[in-house]
Coordinates of C-alpha atoms and ligand atoms in Angstrom, one line a residue:
M1 CA 16.4 36.2 31.1
T2 CA 18.0 32.9 31.4
A3 CA 20.5 31.5 29.2
G4 CA 19.5 28.5 27.2
H5 CA 16.2 31.3 26.7
S6 CA 15.0 31.1 22.4
A7 CA 15.9 34.7 22.9
A8 CA 18.8 34.9 25.0
P9 CA 21.8 36.8 24.0
E10 CA 23.8 33.5 23.4
A11 CA 21.6 32.2 21.0
A12 CA 22.8 35.0 18.5
G13 CA 24.5 33.9 15.4
T14 CA 26.6 34.6 12.1
H15 CA 25.5 33.1 8.9
T16 CA 27.1 33.6 5.6
L17 CA 25.5 34.9 2.7
S18 CA 28.3 34.9 0.4
P19 CA 31.7 35.3 0.8
G20 CA 32.9 38.4 3.0
V21 CA 28.9 39.1 3.7
F22 CA 27.1 38.2 7.0
A23 CA 23.8 38.0 8.9
W24 CA 23.5 38.7 12.4
V25 CA 20.5 37.1 13.5
Q26 CA 19.3 37.1 16.9
P27 CA 16.1 34.9 17.7
D28 CA 13.5 35.5 18.6
G29 CA 13.3 38.7 16.6
S30 CA 11.1 40.1 19.2
W31 CA 10.9 43.7 20.9
W32 CA 14.3 44.9 20.5
I33 CA 16.1 41.8 19.3
N34 CA 17.0 43.1 16.2
N35 CA 19.2 41.6 13.5
A36 CA 22.7 43.2 11.5
G37 CA 25.0 42.5 9.3
F38 CA 28.7 42.9 8.3
V39 CA 30.9 43.0 5.0
I40 CA 34.5 42.2 5.3
A41 CA 37.0 43.7 2.9
D42 CA 40.8 43.6 2.3
D43 CA 41.2 45.8 4.7
H44 CA 38.3 47.3 6.8
A45 CA 34.8 46.2 7.4
V46 CA 31.1 47.2 7.0
L47 CA 28.7 46.9 9.9
I48 CA 25.1 47.2 9.2
D49 CA 23.2 48.2 12.3
T50 CA 24.1 47.9 16.1
C51 CA 22.1 46.3 18.8
A52 CA 19.8 47.7 21.4
T53 CA 22.4 46.8 24.2
E54 CA 25.7 46.6 25.0
T55 CA 25.7 43.1 25.7
R56 CA 24.3 42.3 22.4
T57 CA 26.6 44.9 20.4
R58 CA 29.7 43.7 22.3
A59 CA 28.7 39.8 20.6
L60 CA 27.9 41.6 17.3
L61 CA 31.2 43.0 17.7
A62 CA 33.1 39.9 18.8
A63 CA 31.5 38.0 16.2
V64 CA 33.0 40.7 13.6
D65 CA 36.3 40.5 14.6
Q66 CA 35.9 36.4 14.7
A67 CA 35.5 36.7 11.0
A68 CA 38.0 39.2 9.9
P69 CA 40.5 39.6 13.5
G70 CA 41.7 42.8 14.0
T71 CA 39.9 44.4 10.9
P72 CA 38.7 47.7 11.8
I73 CA 35.2 48.9 11.1
R74 CA 35.4 51.7 8.8
Y75 CA 31.7 52.3 8.5
L76 CA 28.6 51.8 9.8
V77 CA 25.1 52.0 8.2
N78 CA 22.2 52.2 10.2
T79 CA 18.6 51.5 8.4
H80 CA 16.7 53.2 10.6
L81 CA 16.7 55.4 14.1
H82 CA 14.9 52.7 16.4
G83 CA 17.1 52.2 19.1
D84 CA 17.5 48.6 18.9
H85 CA 19.6 49.3 15.5
T86 CA 21.3 51.8 16.8
H87 CA 22.1 52.2 20.5
G88 CA 25.3 50.4 20.1
N89 CA 26.8 53.2 17.9
S90 CA 28.8 54.6 20.7
L91 CA 30.8 51.5 21.4
L92 CA 32.3 51.7 17.6
P93 CA 35.7 53.8 18.0
A94 CA 35.7 57.1 16.9
T95 CA 37.4 56.6 13.5
T96 CA 34.0 54.6 12.2
M97 CA 32.2 56.8 10.1
V98 CA 28.5 56.4 11.3
I99 CA 25.6 56.8 7.8
A100 CA 22.1 57.0 7.9
H101 CA 19.3 58.8 6.2
E102 CA 19.0 62.6 7.4
A103 CA 15.6 61.6 9.6
T104 CA 17.8 58.8 11.0
R105 CA 20.1 61.3 12.4
E106 CA 17.1 63.9 13.3
G107 CA 15.6 61.1 15.0
I108 CA 18.4 59.6 17.0
L109 CA 19.1 63.0 18.3
A110 CA 15.9 63.3 19.4
D111 CA 15.3 59.8 20.9
T112 CA 15.0 59.9 25.3
V113 CA 14.6 56.3 25.3
I114 CA 18.2 55.6 25.2
D115 CA 18.6 57.7 28.6
G116 CA 16.2 55.5 30.2
C117 CA 13.6 53.1 28.9
P118 CA 10.3 53.9 30.1
P119 CA 8.5 51.0 31.5
I120 CA 5.9 50.0 28.7
W121 CA 8.4 46.6 28.1
H122 CA 8.5 44.0 31.2
P123 CA 11.8 43.8 32.1
V124 CA 12.2 47.0 31.7
P125 CA 15.7 46.9 29.4
D126 CA 19.0 47.4 30.5
W127 CA 21.0 49.1 27.6
G128 CA 24.6 49.1 29.5
A129 CA 26.8 51.4 28.8
V130 CA 26.0 53.0 25.6
T131 CA 25.4 56.8 24.8
R132 CA 23.5 58.7 22.3
R133 CA 25.6 58.8 18.9
A134 CA 24.3 60.2 15.7
P135 CA 25.3 59.5 11.9
D136 CA 28.3 61.4 10.7
L137 CA 27.5 61.5 7.1
T138 CA 23.7 61.5 6.0
I139 CA 21.8 60.5 3.2
H140 CA 18.4 61.3 1.5
T141 CA 18.3 58.9 -1.4
A142 CA 21.3 56.6 -2.4
L143 CA 25.1 56.1 -1.7
T144 CA 27.5 54.0 -2.8
L145 CA 30.3 52.6 -1.0
H146 CA 33.0 50.7 -2.8
S147 CA 34.8 48.3 -0.3
D148 CA 37.3 46.8 -2.3
S149 CA 35.2 44.2 -4.2
H150 CA 32.1 44.8 -2.6
R151 CA 29.7 47.7 -3.8
I152 CA 27.2 48.3 -1.3
E153 CA 24.4 50.4 -2.2
L154 CA 22.5 52.3 0.1
H155 CA 19.0 53.2 -0.8
H156 CA 15.9 54.9 0.6
P157 CA 12.7 54.1 -0.9
G158 CA 11.6 57.6 -1.1
H159 CA 8.7 57.9 1.1
P160 CA 7.9 56.7 4.9
A161 CA 7.7 53.2 5.5
H162 CA 8.9 51.6 8.7
T163 CA 9.9 55.1 9.1
N164 CA 10.8 58.4 7.9
G165 CA 14.4 57.3 7.3
D166 CA 14.8 53.8 5.7
V167 CA 18.1 52.8 4.1
I168 CA 18.4 49.5 2.5
A169 CA 22.1 48.1 1.6
W170 CA 22.0 46.4 -1.5
L171 CA 24.9 44.4 -2.5
P172 CA 24.5 43.8 -6.7
G173 CA 27.7 41.8 -6.9
T174 CA 25.9 38.9 -4.3
R175 CA 22.4 39.8 -4.6
V176 CA 22.2 40.3 -1.0
L177 CA 20.0 42.8 0.5
F178 CA 19.8 44.1 3.9
A179 CA 16.2 45.4 4.4
G180 CA 16.2 46.8 8.0
D181 CA 12.3 47.0 9.6
L182 CA 11.0 47.1 5.9
L183 CA 10.8 43.4 6.3
F184 CA 10.0 41.1 9.9
H185 CA 10.1 37.6 9.1
R186 CA 7.5 35.6 11.0
V187 CA 7.5 38.7 13.4
T188 CA 4.8 41.1 13.6
P189 CA 5.6 43.9 11.3
L190 CA 5.8 47.2 13.0
V191 CA 4.8 50.6 11.4
F192 CA 3.5 53.4 14.0
M193 CA 6.2 55.7 13.1
G194 CA 6.1 55.2 9.2
S195 CA 2.9 55.0 6.8
L196 CA 1.0 52.0 5.9
E197 CA 0.9 52.7 2.3
G198 CA 4.3 53.4 2.0
A199 CA 5.2 50.2 3.9
L200 CA 3.0 48.5 1.4
R201 CA 4.7 50.0 -1.5
S202 CA 8.1 49.3 0.0
L203 CA 6.8 45.6 -0.6
D204 CA 7.3 46.1 -4.6
W205 CA 10.2 48.1 -4.5
I206 CA 12.3 45.3 -2.3
A207 CA 11.0 42.3 -4.9
S208 CA 12.1 44.9 -7.3
Y209 CA 16.1 44.3 -6.7
E210 CA 15.4 40.2 -7.2
P211 CA 17.3 39.1 -4.3
Q212 CA 19.2 36.0 -3.5
H213 CA 18.9 36.7 0.2
V214 CA 17.4 38.8 2.2
V215 CA 18.1 39.6 5.9
P216 CA 15.0 41.6 7.6
G217 CA 14.9 43.8 10.5
H218 CA 14.1 40.8 12.9
G219 CA 13.5 37.3 12.0
A220 CA 15.5 34.7 10.0
V221 CA 17.0 35.4 6.9
I222 CA 15.1 35.2 3.6
D223 CA 16.1 33.4 0.6
A224 CA 14.9 34.1 -3.1
H225 CA 12.4 31.4 -2.7
T226 CA 10.4 32.6 0.3
L227 CA 10.4 35.8 -0.6
P228 CA 7.4 36.0 -2.3
T229 CA 5.8 34.5 0.8
V230 CA 7.2 36.8 2.8
L231 CA 6.2 39.8 0.7
E232 CA 2.7 38.5 0.7
Q233 CA 2.3 38.1 4.6
H234 CA 3.1 41.5 4.7
Q235 CA 0.7 42.6 2.4
A236 CA -2.0 40.9 3.8
Y237 CA -1.3 42.3 7.3
Y238 CA -0.8 45.7 6.4
R239 CA -4.1 45.4 4.2
L240 CA -5.9 44.0 7.4
V241 CA -4.6 46.9 9.3
L242 CA -6.0 49.7 6.9
A243 CA -9.3 47.5 6.6
T244 CA -9.7 47.3 10.2
A245 CA -8.9 51.0 10.8
Q246 CA -11.2 52.2 8.1
K247 CA -14.3 50.0 9.1
G248 CA -13.5 51.5 12.7
L249 CA -13.4 54.8 11.4
R250 CA -16.9 54.1 9.9
D251 CA -18.1 52.7 13.6
G252 CA -16.8 55.5 15.1
L253 CA -14.2 53.0 17.5
T254 CA -11.1 54.5 18.9
P255 CA -7.7 52.8 17.7
L256 CA -8.0 50.3 20.7
E257 CA -11.8 49.3 20.2
A258 CA -10.8 48.7 16.9
A259 CA -7.9 46.4 17.8
R260 CA -9.9 44.4 20.0
T261 CA -12.7 43.6 16.8
C262 CA -9.7 42.8 14.9
H263 CA -9.4 39.0 14.0
L264 CA -5.8 38.8 13.2
G265 CA -6.0 35.4 11.4
P266 CA -2.6 33.8 10.8
F267 CA -0.9 36.8 12.7
T268 CA -2.5 35.6 16.0
D269 CA 0.4 33.7 17.0
M270 CA 3.3 35.6 15.7
P271 CA 5.7 37.2 18.2
D272 CA 4.3 41.0 19.4
A273 CA 0.7 40.6 17.9
E274 CA 0.0 43.1 20.4
R275 CA 1.2 45.9 17.8
I276 CA -2.1 45.8 16.0
V277 CA -2.7 48.7 18.5
L278 CA 0.1 50.9 17.3
N279 CA -0.1 50.5 13.4
L280 CA -4.0 51.0 13.9
H281 CA -2.8 54.3 15.3
R282 CA -0.8 55.0 12.4
A283 CA -3.4 53.8 9.9
Y284 CA -6.0 56.1 11.8
A285 CA -3.6 59.2 11.4
D286 CA -2.6 58.6 7.8
I287 CA -6.5 58.1 7.0
T288 CA -7.8 61.4 9.1
G289 CA -4.8 63.4 8.7
H290 CA -4.6 63.9 12.6
A291 CA -1.4 63.5 14.2
F292 CA -0.2 60.7 15.6
D293 CA -0.8 60.3 19.5
L294 CA 2.5 58.5 20.6
P295 CA 1.5 58.6 24.3
Q296 CA -2.0 57.2 24.2
A297 CA -1.0 54.7 21.3
F298 CA 1.6 53.1 24.0
A299 CA -1.3 53.4 27.0
D300 CA -3.4 51.8 24.4
V301 CA -1.3 49.0 23.8
I302 CA -0.6 48.0 27.5
T303 CA -4.5 48.0 28.0
F304 CA -4.4 45.9 25.0
N305 CA -1.9 43.4 26.2
S306 CA -2.8 44.0 30.1
G307 CA 0.6 45.0 30.9
P308 CA 3.8 45.7 29.7
L309 CA 4.8 44.7 26.9
R310 CA 7.1 41.3 26.9
T311 CA 10.9 41.6 26.0
G312 CA 13.8 39.6 26.4
V313 CA 16.6 41.6 25.2
Ligands
ZN401 ZN1 14.0 47.0 14.6

């Protein structure tokens, strides 16, 4: 990856959402290139997610230090288990308490991708010097951090959506919502480890907070004016996946065959459009009750894509 590319680590930057509340946005939001965030209190900082690689996480930590020089990060919240949001956990000092949903802790402990990425992506990501670091404190429904003037509420939707352990961070005082991967902004949504119906339900749940600013897990920050459109796009996409799966099952097609019949319409040109194959595998599993076949799903998405999936991580 050369410097100056739209997905280069140097393209990442801090966005001030309100006093002391920041988004860390990494263009272009495609595979493994996530968003994070941080809140600066009087004598400590709260970090929301890390990044996939040592390089990208160190840039995030430098941004926190630039916003509040020398301020220790007391808490790290992981919005879900995926490595693009958690691989950098081990770069935080031992004094940082890592908080996540119980299912996220289980997922991080079970994840082997951090030990060496399989050649599903190209180039094969190099994580750098990171090791598996599971959350110290786990929640099932909700938890509130009282960081001086900042009330930071962590909420689980109550059902699987992007994953089984999604958590949002909601700051009612400034109406900022860190959505994790419940939202992808102009990037193809991914629900293969969650639930299509659950992801659909999570959209109304996010809207119910009436946020002013939403930090999606991938893509540009969303404001209150654009949120309805973004939610409608997610709804349309999830409904397309479900309808394609229902028709595919009726017609006796495999998820890969169904993906090839699917007209993605407005989603055709979004980054990571090949995720339709993974999402259809999830929809098939949800509808039929059969187990989700992860190796087959990844074999199929590589076939569909005519090769490993592109990443600029
Ligand atoms: Zn992500």
